[in-house]
Short mmCIF file of C-alpha atoms in Angstrom, two decimals:
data_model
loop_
_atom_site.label_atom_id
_atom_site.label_comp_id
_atom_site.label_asym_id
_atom_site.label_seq_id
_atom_site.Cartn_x
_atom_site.Cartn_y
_atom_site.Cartn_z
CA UNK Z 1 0.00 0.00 0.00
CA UNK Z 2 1.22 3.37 -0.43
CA UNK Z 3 1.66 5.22 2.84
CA UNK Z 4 1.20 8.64 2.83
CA UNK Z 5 3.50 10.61 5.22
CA UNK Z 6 1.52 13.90 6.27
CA UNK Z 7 3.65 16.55 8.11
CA UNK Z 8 2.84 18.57 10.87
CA UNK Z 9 0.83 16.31 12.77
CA UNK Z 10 -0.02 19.18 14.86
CA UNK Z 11 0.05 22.64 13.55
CA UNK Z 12 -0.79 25.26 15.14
CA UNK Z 13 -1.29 28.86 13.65
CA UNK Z 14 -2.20 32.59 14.52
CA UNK Z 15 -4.59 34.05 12.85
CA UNK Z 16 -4.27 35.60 9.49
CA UNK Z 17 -0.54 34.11 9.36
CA UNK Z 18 -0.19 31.27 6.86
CA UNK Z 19 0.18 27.34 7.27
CA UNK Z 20 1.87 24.59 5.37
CA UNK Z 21 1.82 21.37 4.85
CA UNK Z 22 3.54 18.65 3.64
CA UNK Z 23 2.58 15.38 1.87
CA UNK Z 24 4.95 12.96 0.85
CA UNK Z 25 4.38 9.11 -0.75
CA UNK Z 26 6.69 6.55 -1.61
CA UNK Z 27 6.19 6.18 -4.96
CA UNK Z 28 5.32 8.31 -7.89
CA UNK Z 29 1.28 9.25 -7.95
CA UNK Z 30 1.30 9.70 -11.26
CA UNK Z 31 -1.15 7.36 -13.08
CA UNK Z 32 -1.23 6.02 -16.24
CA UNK Z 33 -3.67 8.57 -17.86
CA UNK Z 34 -0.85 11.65 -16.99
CA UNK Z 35 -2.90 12.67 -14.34
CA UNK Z 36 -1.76 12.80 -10.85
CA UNK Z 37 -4.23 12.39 -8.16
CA UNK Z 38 -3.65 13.79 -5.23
CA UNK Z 39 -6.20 15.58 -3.49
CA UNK Z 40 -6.73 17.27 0.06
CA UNK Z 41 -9.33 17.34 2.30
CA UNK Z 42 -10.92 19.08 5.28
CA UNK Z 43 -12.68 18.12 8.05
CA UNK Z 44 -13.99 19.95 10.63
CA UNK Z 45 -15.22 17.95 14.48
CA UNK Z 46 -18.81 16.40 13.56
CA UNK Z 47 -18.42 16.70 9.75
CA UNK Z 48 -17.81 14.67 6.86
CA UNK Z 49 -14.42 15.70 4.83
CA UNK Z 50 -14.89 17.84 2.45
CA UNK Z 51 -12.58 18.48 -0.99
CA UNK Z 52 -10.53 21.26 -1.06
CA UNK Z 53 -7.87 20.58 -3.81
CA UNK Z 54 -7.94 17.76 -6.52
CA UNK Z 55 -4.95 16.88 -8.90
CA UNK Z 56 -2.32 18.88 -6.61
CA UNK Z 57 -3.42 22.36 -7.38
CA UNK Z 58 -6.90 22.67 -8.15
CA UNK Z 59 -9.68 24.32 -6.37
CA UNK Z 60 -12.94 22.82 -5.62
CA UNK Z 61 -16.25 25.33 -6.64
CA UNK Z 62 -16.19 27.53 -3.62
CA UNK Z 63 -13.02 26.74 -2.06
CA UNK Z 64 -11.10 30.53 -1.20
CA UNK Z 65 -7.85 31.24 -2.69
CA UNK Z 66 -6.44 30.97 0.07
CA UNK Z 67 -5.68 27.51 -0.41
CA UNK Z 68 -3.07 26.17 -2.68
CA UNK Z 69 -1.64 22.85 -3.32
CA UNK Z 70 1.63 22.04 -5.22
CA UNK Z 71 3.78 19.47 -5.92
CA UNK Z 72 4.50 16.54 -8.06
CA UNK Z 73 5.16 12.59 -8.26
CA UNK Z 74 5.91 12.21 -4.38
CA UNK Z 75 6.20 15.26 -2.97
CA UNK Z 76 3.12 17.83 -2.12
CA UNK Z 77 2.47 20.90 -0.09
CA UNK Z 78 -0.99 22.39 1.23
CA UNK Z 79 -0.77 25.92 1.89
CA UNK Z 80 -3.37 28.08 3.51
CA UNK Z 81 -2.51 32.03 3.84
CA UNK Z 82 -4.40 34.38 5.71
CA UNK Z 83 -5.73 31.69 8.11
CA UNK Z 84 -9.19 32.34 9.40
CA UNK Z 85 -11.12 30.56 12.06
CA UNK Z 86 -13.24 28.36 9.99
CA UNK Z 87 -9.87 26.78 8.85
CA UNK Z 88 -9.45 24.84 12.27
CA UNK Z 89 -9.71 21.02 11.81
CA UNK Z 90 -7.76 18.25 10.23
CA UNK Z 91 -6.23 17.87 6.77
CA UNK Z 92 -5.82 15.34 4.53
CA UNK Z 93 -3.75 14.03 1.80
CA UNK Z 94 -4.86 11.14 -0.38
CA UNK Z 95 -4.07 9.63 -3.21
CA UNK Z 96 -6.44 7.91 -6.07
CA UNK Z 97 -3.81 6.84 -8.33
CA UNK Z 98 -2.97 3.37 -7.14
CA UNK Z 99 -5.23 0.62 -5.41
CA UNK Z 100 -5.79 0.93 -2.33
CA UNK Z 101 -6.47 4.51 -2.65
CA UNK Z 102 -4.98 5.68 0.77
CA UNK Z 103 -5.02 8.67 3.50
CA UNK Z 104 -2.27 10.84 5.10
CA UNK Z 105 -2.81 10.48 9.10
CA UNK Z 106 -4.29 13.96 8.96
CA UNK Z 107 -3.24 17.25 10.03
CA UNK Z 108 -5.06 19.08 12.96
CA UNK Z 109 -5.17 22.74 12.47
CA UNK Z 110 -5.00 24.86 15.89
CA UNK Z 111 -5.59 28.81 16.38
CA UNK G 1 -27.93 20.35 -5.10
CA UNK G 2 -25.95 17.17 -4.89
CA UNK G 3 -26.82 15.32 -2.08
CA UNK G 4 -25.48 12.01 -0.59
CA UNK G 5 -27.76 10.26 2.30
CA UNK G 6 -26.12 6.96 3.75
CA UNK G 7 -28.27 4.70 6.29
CA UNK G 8 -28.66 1.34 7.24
CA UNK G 9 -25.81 1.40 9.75
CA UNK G 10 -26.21 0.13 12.92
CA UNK G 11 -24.82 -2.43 16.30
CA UNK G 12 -24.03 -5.94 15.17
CA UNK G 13 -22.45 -8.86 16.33
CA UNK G 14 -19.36 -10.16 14.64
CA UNK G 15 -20.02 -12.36 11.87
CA UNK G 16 -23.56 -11.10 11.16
CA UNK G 17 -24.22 -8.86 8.31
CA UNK G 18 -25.32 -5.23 7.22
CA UNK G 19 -25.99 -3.21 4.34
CA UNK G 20 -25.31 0.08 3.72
CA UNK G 21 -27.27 2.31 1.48
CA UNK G 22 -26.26 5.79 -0.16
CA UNK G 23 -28.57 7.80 -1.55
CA UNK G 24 -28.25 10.19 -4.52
CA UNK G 25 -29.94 13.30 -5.66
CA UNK G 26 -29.07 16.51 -7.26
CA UNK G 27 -26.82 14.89 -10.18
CA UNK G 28 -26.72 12.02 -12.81
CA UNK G 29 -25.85 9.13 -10.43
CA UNK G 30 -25.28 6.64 -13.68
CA UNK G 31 -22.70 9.06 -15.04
CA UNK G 32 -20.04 8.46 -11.73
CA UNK G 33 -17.85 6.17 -9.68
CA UNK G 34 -18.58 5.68 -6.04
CA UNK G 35 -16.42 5.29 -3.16
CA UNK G 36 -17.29 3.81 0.04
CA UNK G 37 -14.70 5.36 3.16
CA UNK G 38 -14.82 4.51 6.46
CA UNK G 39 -13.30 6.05 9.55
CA UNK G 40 -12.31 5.29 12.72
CA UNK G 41 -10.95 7.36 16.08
CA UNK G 42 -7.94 5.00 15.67
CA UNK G 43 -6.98 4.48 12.27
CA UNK G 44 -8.17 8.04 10.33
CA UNK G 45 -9.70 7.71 6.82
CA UNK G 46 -9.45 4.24 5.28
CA UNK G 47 -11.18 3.56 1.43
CA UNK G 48 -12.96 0.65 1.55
CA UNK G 49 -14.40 0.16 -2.45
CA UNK G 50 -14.99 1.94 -5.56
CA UNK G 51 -17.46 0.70 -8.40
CA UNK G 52 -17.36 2.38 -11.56
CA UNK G 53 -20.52 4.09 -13.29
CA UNK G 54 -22.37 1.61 -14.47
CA UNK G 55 -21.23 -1.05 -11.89
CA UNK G 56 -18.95 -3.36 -14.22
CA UNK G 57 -15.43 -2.59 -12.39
CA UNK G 58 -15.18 -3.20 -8.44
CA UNK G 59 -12.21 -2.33 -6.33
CA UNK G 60 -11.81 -3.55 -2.92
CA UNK G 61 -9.05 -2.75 -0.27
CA UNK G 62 -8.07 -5.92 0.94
CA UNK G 63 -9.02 -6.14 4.36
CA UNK G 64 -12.70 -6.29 3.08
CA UNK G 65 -12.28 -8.78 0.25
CA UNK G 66 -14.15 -11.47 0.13
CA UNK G 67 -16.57 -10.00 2.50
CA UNK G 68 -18.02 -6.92 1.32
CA UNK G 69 -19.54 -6.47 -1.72
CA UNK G 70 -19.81 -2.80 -3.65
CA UNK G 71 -23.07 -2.66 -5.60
CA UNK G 72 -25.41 0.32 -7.44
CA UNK G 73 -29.04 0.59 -8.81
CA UNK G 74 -28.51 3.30 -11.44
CA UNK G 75 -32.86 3.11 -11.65
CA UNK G 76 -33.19 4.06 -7.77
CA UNK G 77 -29.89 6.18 -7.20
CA UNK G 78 -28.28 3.95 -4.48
CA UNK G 79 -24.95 3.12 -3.76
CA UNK G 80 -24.76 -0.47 -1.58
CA UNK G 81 -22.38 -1.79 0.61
CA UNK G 82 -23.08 -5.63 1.70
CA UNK G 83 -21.19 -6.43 4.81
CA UNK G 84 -20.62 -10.03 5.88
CA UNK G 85 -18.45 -11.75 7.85
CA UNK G 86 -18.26 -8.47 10.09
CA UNK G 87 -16.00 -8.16 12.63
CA UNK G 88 -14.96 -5.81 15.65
CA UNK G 89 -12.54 -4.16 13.62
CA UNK G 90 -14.96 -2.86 10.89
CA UNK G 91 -16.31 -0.50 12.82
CA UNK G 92 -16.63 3.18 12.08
CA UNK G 93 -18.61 5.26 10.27
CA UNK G 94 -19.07 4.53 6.78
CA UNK G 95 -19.25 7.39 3.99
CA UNK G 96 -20.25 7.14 0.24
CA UNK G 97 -18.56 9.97 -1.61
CA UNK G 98 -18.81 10.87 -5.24
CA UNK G 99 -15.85 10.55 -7.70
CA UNK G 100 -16.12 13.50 -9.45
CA UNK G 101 -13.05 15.80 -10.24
CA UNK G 102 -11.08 14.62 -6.83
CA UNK G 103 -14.29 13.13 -4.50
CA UNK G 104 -16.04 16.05 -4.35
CA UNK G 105 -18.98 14.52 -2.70
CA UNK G 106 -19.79 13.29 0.71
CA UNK G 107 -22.42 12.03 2.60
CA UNK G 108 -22.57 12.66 5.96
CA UNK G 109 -21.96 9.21 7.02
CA UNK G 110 -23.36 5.90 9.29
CA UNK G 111 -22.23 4.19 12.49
CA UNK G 112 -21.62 0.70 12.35
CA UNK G 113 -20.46 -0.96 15.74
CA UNK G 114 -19.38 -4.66 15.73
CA UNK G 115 -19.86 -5.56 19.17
CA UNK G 116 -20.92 -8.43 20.89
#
């Protein structure tokens, strides 16, 4: 399986300063179709995730600007700027390119 | 609006059985994969299956192999997950989410406890 290495853990912010974070897997996520799918997620206590990014860099309808993802093959990066409150929670990495699909540990966001 | 309602989740004994449903509105359910994910305190987000659009390709991680079974009705909108052979360690709560661009989609999820 490919293990997806999320980093922070932990990662706490101040407000409007910026957060990053890191995604890293073993082995390439590109796929055979060129695409590479790696997507992040949010979740907030109580809620299902929710997408924020999908194929390193895009934005899902409605997601700020604020976020941006980046990267390529095995190495990826999550960055929020301007962090507000409703950013608190925990992130995700996870890959769809290679069965099993798989899940960073998460990252919890702290103001 | 899309919309993604699981149910049938609820306390079993090990080695008894379940099923899940997932039901779709607000889009052309025969046009997309489905993912069931399930998580637990312990162990975070784990995927569980996929079935393609119109139900002819089935993915499985392997812990559920053999005992789960992914399944659609593309006439009623529903996503199925048949769960046999259950045991302690499957359970969580269990999500259907779309597979649009990235899984864009999620429903808000069902309990299942294994418990005896």
């Amino acid at each position: 399986d490919v293990v997806m290495t999320q980093t922070p853990l932990s990662l706490p912010v101040t407000l409007g300063q910026s957060a990053s974070i890191s995604c890293r897997s073993p082995q390439s996520l590109v796929h055979s179709d060129g695409n590479t799918y790696l997507s992040w997620l949010h979740q907030r206590p109580g809620q299902p995730p929710r997408l924020l990014i999908y194929k390193i860099s895009n934005r899902f309808s409605g997601v700020p600007d604020r976020f941006t993802g980046s990267g390529a093959e095995t190495d990826f990066t999550l960055k929020i700027s301007r962090v507000e409150a409703e950013d608190v929670g925990v992130y995700y990495c996870m890959q769809a390119a290679l069965f099993p699909h798989t899940f960073g540990q998460g990252t919890k966001l702290e103001i | 609006q899309v919309q993604l309602v699981e149910s049938g989740g609820g306390v079993v004994q090990p080695g008894r059985s379940l099923r899940l449903s997932c039901a779709a509105s607000g889009f052309i359910f025969s046009s997309y994969a489905m993912n069931w994910v399930r998580q637990t305190p312990g162990k975070g987000l784990e995927w569980v299956a996929i079935i393609s659009y119109d139900g002819s390709n089935k993915y499985y991680t392997d812990s559920v192999r053999g005992r789960f079974t992914i399944s659609r009705d593309n006439f009623r909108n529903t996503l199925y997950l048949q769960m046999d052979s259950l045991r302690v360690e499957d359970s969580a709560t269990y999500y259907c989410a779309r597979r649009g661009e990235g899984w864009d989609y999620w429903g808000q999820g069902t309990l299942v406890t294994v418990s005896s």
